[in-house]
Amino acid sequence: MSADEKTNKNLYVEDGDEGDENEGRVPPFQTPKGVHDILPHDHEYYTYIKKIVRHRCRQAGFKRISTPIFEYTEVFKRTVGEATDIVTKEMYTFEDRKGRSLTLKPEGTAPVCRAYVQHGMHNLPQPVELYYIEPFFRYERPQAGRYRQFWQFGFELIGETDSALDAQVILLAYRIYQDLGIADGLKLQINNIGDLESRKVYAEALRDYYYGKERYLSDEDKARLQKNPLRILDSKHEDTMILNQSAPKFKDFISKESKEYHEEVLMFLRDLKIPYVENDNLVRGLDYYNQTVFEFYDEKKGGQNSVGGGGRFDGLIELLGGQPTPAIGFGMGLERVIAQMKRNKVRVPSKDDLHVFIAQLGKEAKRLSIPLIDKLREKGIKAMGALGKPAIKNQLKIADRFKVPYCVLIGETEVREGKAIIRDMSVGTQTTVAFDKVVPEIIKRIGEKNLDFYNPSEPV
Ligand code: ATP
Ligand code: MG
């Protein structure tokens, strides 16, 4: 574990390891199993990622959407698929007081498509391009990179179909990974899983293949053999995974059109110089996909190695009561992205660092400090004072821990003489200035360009 990971224990430890900051004393209340607080240091990563994805989405014409934290259970059951991990065992489902079945959203695509239908977005110019950054909930076995609440960034391009769009969606994802500084460690895997008709024929071929080999399958995979054998290809069970390698391949069952479509997507990827590998067994964990499916893997990691993925889902909007509408999308898990960024030692610049700390002694000094702090902030200086702490020495210690470049000291002498001391914390030198010169002097030292102003006339 790197030093950085150590300081961020809360996010990246195996479940159950937390709490030793309290030296054996277990606080009476802990976060529930599998979920985590995002402490300020980690929030810098979330903010950074949000900035990058927003910028890339804006460039490509995507607009942000947020759907509720919970939906009617049917929204997921009908779309994600009855035989998938998500629906069979990972959903947080509960009844409300009127007995309606609700589910904390385990994924983002079905809710966005529900919203597309509900708000008549087919009347808008197509394609409709939407993105989201939201928490999702899955009742999984918690381990590093696998949590019960996790964040995803995702985007959907709805209302048009063409192999060029598939390539564009992959390009957008790829550029985002590049901007985040993690593209090099990821491998793009891609497959084409054809249309509904060819999938039915393929499913039969898979059944024939697995019949007689049931003893190598996990109970879960045995059940899938009846319900939806394609799901077996997504199994995380070791024996099944070995068996899967010799299973019939999708590419021998998809139509000529699908094959051509796939070849076009690959051609565009080559034109764009996006490295990829084809993976015949890639089906992804949700039933609603067709044609192109893809996933970005971290090859060095074990089980939790998917850092993001997506695919085409041309039948989904119809399943939710809309007109047949083609669509394609992508989603990535922020916790896994952050872990990857930390491994790659990606620096995340933060604007949160304070400029100045005000230390004061005595009632009159405190009276002067409060308007001084206000004035500094009004001029774009990030300022804070320990107004409750009496001893100047202790206040300076706190200032030191905040790593501020400057401290303003106001003691009884300074009050009497109408002055203040400015201390340069990096070298320890002190200068006495007239009280009304404190603000301009600090601005001079910080530099105009580093001031922190909110500009309300700037477009959001
Ligand atoms: P996996 O195969 O690892 O279970 P998945 O196929 O279930 O992933 P998706 O439903 O495609 O994942 O979700 C998109 C992304 O969200 C994944 O690539 C991963 O980065 C992230 N993700 C999925 N489940 C979790 C989880 N429980 N905790 C943290 N991140 C997750
Ligand atoms: Mg999963």
Short mmCIF file of C-alpha atoms in Angstrom, two decimals, residues 18-296:
data_model
loop_
_atom_site.label_atom_id
_atom_site.label_comp_id
_atom_site.label_asym_id
_atom_site.label_seq_id
_atom_site.Cartn_x
_atom_site.Cartn_y
_atom_site.Cartn_z
CA GLU A 18 -11.17 0.33 9.26
CA GLY A 19 -11.19 2.00 12.61
CA ASP A 20 -7.63 1.58 13.88
CA GLU A 21 -7.15 5.38 13.80
CA ASN A 22 -9.05 5.14 17.09
CA GLU A 23 -6.39 2.92 18.65
CA GLY A 24 -8.56 0.03 19.62
CA ARG A 25 -11.52 2.11 20.70
CA VAL A 26 -14.34 1.23 18.35
CA PRO A 27 -16.72 4.19 18.02
CA PRO A 28 -20.32 3.15 18.64
CA PHE A 29 -21.46 4.11 15.15
CA GLN A 30 -19.80 3.01 11.92
CA THR A 31 -20.81 3.24 8.29
CA PRO A 32 -22.81 0.17 7.25
CA LYS A 33 -20.87 -2.69 5.66
CA GLY A 34 -19.64 -1.94 2.15
CA VAL A 35 -20.26 1.83 2.14
CA HIS A 36 -17.81 4.64 2.84
CA ASP A 37 -17.54 8.30 3.72
CA ILE A 38 -15.80 10.36 1.10
CA LEU A 39 -13.45 12.49 3.17
CA PRO A 40 -12.17 15.90 1.94
CA HIS A 41 -8.91 14.55 0.57
CA ASP A 42 -10.69 12.04 -1.65
CA HIS A 43 -13.27 14.59 -2.67
CA GLU A 44 -10.53 16.36 -4.56
CA TYR A 45 -10.40 13.35 -6.88
CA TYR A 46 -14.17 13.33 -7.38
CA THR A 47 -14.15 17.06 -8.14
CA TYR A 48 -11.26 16.64 -10.55
CA ILE A 49 -12.95 13.77 -12.39
CA LYS A 50 -16.20 15.71 -12.55
CA LYS A 51 -14.37 18.66 -14.13
CA ILE A 52 -12.72 16.51 -16.74
CA VAL A 53 -15.85 14.58 -17.72
CA ARG A 54 -17.89 17.75 -17.81
CA HIS A 55 -15.39 19.39 -20.12
CA ARG A 56 -15.25 16.40 -22.48
CA CYS A 57 -19.04 16.00 -22.46
CA ARG A 58 -19.53 19.69 -23.15
CA GLN A 59 -17.17 19.48 -26.14
CA ALA A 60 -19.26 16.64 -27.55
CA GLY A 61 -22.69 18.22 -26.90
CA PHE A 62 -23.78 16.08 -23.93
CA LYS A 63 -26.05 17.62 -21.26
CA ARG A 64 -26.29 16.51 -17.64
CA ILE A 65 -29.26 14.59 -16.28
CA SER A 66 -30.02 13.35 -12.76
CA THR A 67 -32.62 10.70 -12.06
CA PRO A 68 -33.95 9.85 -8.59
CA ILE A 69 -32.00 7.62 -6.21
CA PHE A 70 -34.83 5.07 -6.35
CA GLU A 71 -37.16 3.86 -9.10
CA TYR A 72 -40.02 1.40 -9.34
CA THR A 73 -38.36 -2.02 -9.20
CA GLU A 74 -39.90 -2.96 -12.55
CA VAL A 75 -37.69 -0.39 -14.34
CA PHE A 76 -34.67 -2.58 -13.58
CA LYS A 77 -36.29 -6.01 -13.57
CA ARG A 78 -37.65 -5.57 -17.05
CA THR A 79 -34.48 -4.14 -18.56
CA VAL A 80 -31.35 -5.32 -16.75
CA GLY A 81 -32.64 -8.91 -16.95
CA GLU A 82 -34.13 -11.52 -14.62
CA ALA A 83 -31.07 -13.80 -14.80
CA THR A 84 -28.41 -11.14 -14.20
CA ASP A 85 -26.36 -10.77 -11.01
CA ILE A 86 -27.82 -7.33 -10.48
CA VAL A 87 -31.47 -8.40 -10.49
CA THR A 88 -31.12 -11.81 -8.85
CA LYS A 89 -29.03 -10.78 -5.86
CA GLU A 90 -27.67 -7.25 -5.88
CA MET A 91 -30.69 -4.96 -5.70
CA TYR A 92 -31.71 -2.99 -2.62
CA THR A 93 -35.43 -3.47 -2.97
CA PHE A 94 -38.06 -2.37 -0.45
CA GLU A 95 -41.71 -1.59 -0.22
CA ASP A 96 -42.96 1.89 0.56
CA ARG A 97 -45.87 2.53 2.90
CA LYS A 98 -48.38 1.85 0.15
CA GLY A 99 -46.78 -1.48 -0.75
CA ARG A 100 -45.13 -0.27 -3.97
CA SER A 101 -41.87 -2.04 -4.75
CA LEU A 102 -38.99 0.42 -5.06
CA THR A 103 -35.27 -0.18 -5.73
CA LEU A 104 -32.21 1.96 -5.04
CA LYS A 105 -30.76 2.34 -8.50
CA PRO A 106 -28.07 -0.24 -9.27
CA GLU A 107 -27.23 1.30 -12.66
CA GLY A 108 -27.89 4.40 -14.71
CA THR A 109 -29.00 3.47 -18.20
CA ALA A 110 -32.50 2.16 -17.49
CA PRO A 111 -33.45 5.28 -15.43
CA VAL A 112 -32.15 7.61 -18.16
CA CYS A 113 -34.19 5.72 -20.77
CA ARG A 114 -37.24 5.80 -18.47
CA ALA A 115 -36.77 9.60 -18.32
CA TYR A 116 -36.38 9.79 -22.12
CA VAL A 117 -39.76 8.09 -22.56
CA GLN A 118 -41.49 9.88 -19.67
CA HIS A 119 -40.49 13.36 -20.90
CA GLY A 120 -41.14 12.70 -24.58
CA MET A 121 -37.52 13.34 -25.52
CA HIS A 122 -38.13 11.66 -28.87
CA ASN A 123 -39.62 15.06 -29.85
CA LEU A 124 -36.23 16.71 -29.37
CA PRO A 125 -33.65 16.79 -32.17
CA GLN A 126 -31.95 13.35 -32.18
CA PRO A 127 -29.63 12.06 -30.99
CA VAL A 128 -30.31 13.10 -27.42
CA GLU A 129 -26.98 13.12 -25.57
CA LEU A 130 -27.09 12.86 -21.79
CA TYR A 131 -24.55 12.26 -19.04
CA TYR A 132 -24.75 11.62 -15.29
CA ILE A 133 -22.50 11.47 -12.23
CA GLU A 134 -24.32 9.64 -9.48
CA PRO A 135 -24.15 7.08 -6.68
CA PHE A 136 -25.41 3.54 -7.31
CA PHE A 137 -26.27 0.73 -4.95
CA ARG A 138 -25.59 -2.98 -5.24
CA TYR A 139 -25.73 -5.61 -2.54
CA GLU A 140 -22.39 -7.23 -3.37
CA ARG A 141 -19.67 -8.87 -1.32
CA PRO A 142 -17.56 -5.85 -0.34
CA GLN A 143 -13.87 -5.95 -1.22
CA ALA A 144 -11.34 -3.54 -2.67
CA GLY A 145 -12.92 -1.94 -5.76
CA ARG A 146 -16.35 -3.42 -4.99
CA TYR A 147 -18.67 -1.50 -2.71
CA ARG A 148 -22.36 -1.34 -1.89
CA GLN A 149 -22.56 2.31 -2.75
CA PHE A 150 -20.29 3.49 -5.53
CA TRP A 151 -20.20 6.39 -7.96
CA GLN A 152 -20.46 6.21 -11.68
CA PHE A 153 -20.01 8.66 -14.47
CA GLY A 154 -21.89 7.60 -17.57
CA PHE A 155 -23.32 8.93 -20.79
CA GLU A 156 -25.96 7.80 -23.26
CA LEU A 157 -26.46 8.72 -26.90
CA ILE A 158 -30.08 8.04 -27.79
CA GLY A 159 -32.07 8.16 -31.04
CA GLU A 160 -29.61 7.35 -33.79
CA THR A 161 -27.69 4.33 -34.94
CA ASP A 162 -24.50 4.01 -36.92
CA SER A 163 -21.22 2.23 -36.40
CA ALA A 164 -19.55 5.68 -36.44
CA LEU A 165 -21.52 6.62 -33.31
CA ASP A 166 -20.27 3.51 -31.51
CA ALA A 167 -16.72 4.56 -32.33
CA GLN A 168 -17.45 8.10 -31.15
CA VAL A 169 -18.75 6.87 -27.81
CA ILE A 170 -15.63 4.75 -27.30
CA LEU A 171 -13.49 7.72 -28.36
CA LEU A 172 -15.12 9.96 -25.74
CA ALA A 173 -14.52 7.37 -23.02
CA TYR A 174 -10.93 6.91 -24.18
CA ARG A 175 -10.20 10.64 -24.17
CA ILE A 176 -11.57 10.92 -20.64
CA TYR A 177 -9.27 8.11 -19.45
CA GLN A 178 -6.40 9.92 -21.17
CA ASP A 179 -7.24 13.22 -19.48
CA LEU A 180 -7.39 11.38 -16.16
CA GLY A 181 -3.89 10.03 -16.78
CA ILE A 182 -4.87 6.34 -16.69
CA ALA A 183 -5.46 5.36 -20.35
CA ASP A 184 -2.09 3.65 -20.70
CA GLY A 185 -2.78 1.02 -18.04
CA LEU A 186 -6.17 0.09 -19.51
CA LYS A 187 -7.01 -2.33 -22.28
CA LEU A 188 -10.11 -1.84 -24.40
CA GLN A 189 -11.90 -5.11 -25.12
CA ILE A 190 -14.67 -5.20 -27.67
CA ASN A 191 -17.20 -7.68 -29.00
CA ASN A 192 -20.36 -7.78 -31.08
CA ILE A 193 -23.21 -9.78 -29.59
CA GLY A 194 -25.53 -9.48 -32.58
CA ASP A 195 -29.29 -8.97 -32.59
CA LEU A 196 -32.03 -10.69 -30.62
CA GLU A 197 -32.60 -13.39 -33.26
CA SER A 198 -28.99 -14.53 -33.50
CA ARG A 199 -28.69 -14.41 -29.72
CA LYS A 200 -31.53 -16.93 -29.44
CA VAL A 201 -29.75 -19.34 -31.77
CA TYR A 202 -26.48 -18.75 -29.93
CA ALA A 203 -28.15 -19.37 -26.56
CA GLU A 204 -29.28 -22.81 -27.84
CA ALA A 205 -25.75 -23.63 -28.97
CA LEU A 206 -24.42 -22.64 -25.54
CA ARG A 207 -27.01 -24.86 -23.84
CA ASP A 208 -25.92 -27.80 -25.97
CA TYR A 209 -22.33 -27.07 -25.04
CA TYR A 210 -22.86 -26.88 -21.28
CA TYR A 211 -25.29 -29.84 -21.06
CA GLY A 212 -23.29 -32.76 -19.69
CA LYS A 213 -20.74 -30.41 -18.14
CA GLU A 214 -23.03 -29.18 -15.35
CA ARG A 215 -20.77 -30.61 -12.64
CA TYR A 216 -18.16 -27.96 -13.48
CA LEU A 217 -20.68 -25.14 -13.17
CA SER A 218 -21.46 -23.24 -9.97
CA ASP A 219 -25.07 -23.53 -8.74
CA GLU A 220 -25.64 -20.05 -9.96
CA ASP A 221 -24.38 -20.86 -13.44
CA LYS A 222 -26.49 -24.04 -13.50
CA ALA A 223 -29.56 -21.90 -12.92
CA ARG A 224 -28.44 -19.57 -15.70
CA LEU A 225 -28.24 -22.52 -18.08
CA GLN A 226 -32.03 -22.66 -18.01
CA LYS A 227 -32.87 -18.98 -17.82
CA ASN A 228 -30.22 -17.28 -19.94
CA PRO A 229 -27.08 -19.25 -20.86
CA LEU A 230 -25.40 -16.12 -22.22
CA ARG A 231 -25.00 -14.97 -18.65
CA ILE A 232 -22.68 -17.93 -17.99
CA LEU A 233 -20.10 -16.17 -20.16
CA ASP A 234 -20.09 -13.32 -17.60
CA SER A 235 -19.47 -15.73 -14.70
CA LYS A 236 -16.79 -14.94 -12.13
CA HIS A 237 -16.64 -18.65 -11.07
CA GLU A 238 -13.20 -20.03 -11.85
CA ASP A 239 -14.15 -23.46 -13.30
CA THR A 240 -16.87 -21.86 -15.38
CA MET A 241 -14.41 -19.32 -16.72
CA ILE A 242 -12.13 -22.12 -17.91
CA LEU A 243 -15.07 -23.91 -19.52
CA ASN A 244 -16.09 -20.66 -21.21
CA GLN A 245 -12.86 -20.47 -23.14
CA SER A 246 -13.86 -23.38 -25.37
CA ALA A 247 -17.55 -22.45 -25.59
CA PRO A 248 -19.10 -21.67 -28.99
CA LYS A 249 -18.21 -18.14 -30.08
CA PHE A 250 -20.60 -15.32 -30.77
CA LYS A 251 -18.93 -14.49 -34.02
CA ASP A 252 -20.04 -17.78 -35.56
CA PHE A 253 -23.67 -16.93 -34.87
CA ILE A 254 -24.11 -13.26 -35.62
CA SER A 255 -25.57 -12.14 -38.95
CA LYS A 256 -23.63 -10.83 -41.92
CA GLU A 257 -24.94 -7.34 -41.15
CA SER A 258 -23.71 -7.49 -37.56
CA LYS A 259 -20.32 -8.69 -38.76
CA GLU A 260 -20.05 -5.80 -41.19
CA TYR A 261 -21.19 -3.40 -38.50
CA HIS A 262 -18.54 -4.71 -36.16
CA GLU A 263 -15.82 -4.48 -38.80
CA GLU A 264 -16.76 -0.84 -39.40
CA VAL A 265 -16.54 0.00 -35.70
CA LEU A 266 -13.09 -1.61 -35.56
CA MET A 267 -12.01 0.27 -38.69
CA PHE A 268 -13.02 3.59 -37.10
CA LEU A 269 -11.12 2.69 -33.94
CA ARG A 270 -8.02 2.00 -35.97
CA ASP A 271 -8.49 5.34 -37.80
CA LEU A 272 -8.68 7.03 -34.40
CA LYS A 273 -5.62 5.10 -33.20
CA ILE A 274 -7.47 3.65 -30.23
CA PRO A 275 -5.85 0.33 -29.28
CA TYR A 276 -8.30 -2.57 -28.74
CA VAL A 277 -8.47 -6.33 -28.45
CA GLU A 278 -11.42 -8.44 -29.50
CA ASN A 279 -12.91 -10.64 -26.77
CA ASP A 280 -15.39 -13.29 -28.00
CA ASN A 281 -16.68 -13.92 -24.48
CA LEU A 282 -17.48 -10.35 -23.56
CA VAL A 283 -21.22 -10.07 -22.89
CA ARG A 284 -21.35 -7.50 -20.05
CA GLY A 285 -23.44 -7.86 -16.91
CA LEU A 286 -26.77 -6.60 -18.20
CA ASP A 287 -29.24 -8.15 -20.62
CA TYR A 288 -30.25 -5.08 -22.56
CA TYR A 289 -27.18 -4.88 -24.76
CA ASN A 290 -27.02 -5.77 -28.46
CA GLN A 291 -24.40 -5.38 -31.20
CA THR A 292 -21.36 -3.52 -29.86
CA VAL A 293 -20.24 -4.18 -26.28
CA PHE A 294 -16.94 -2.97 -24.86
CA GLU A 295 -15.07 -2.74 -21.61
CA PHE A 296 -11.91 -1.04 -20.34
#
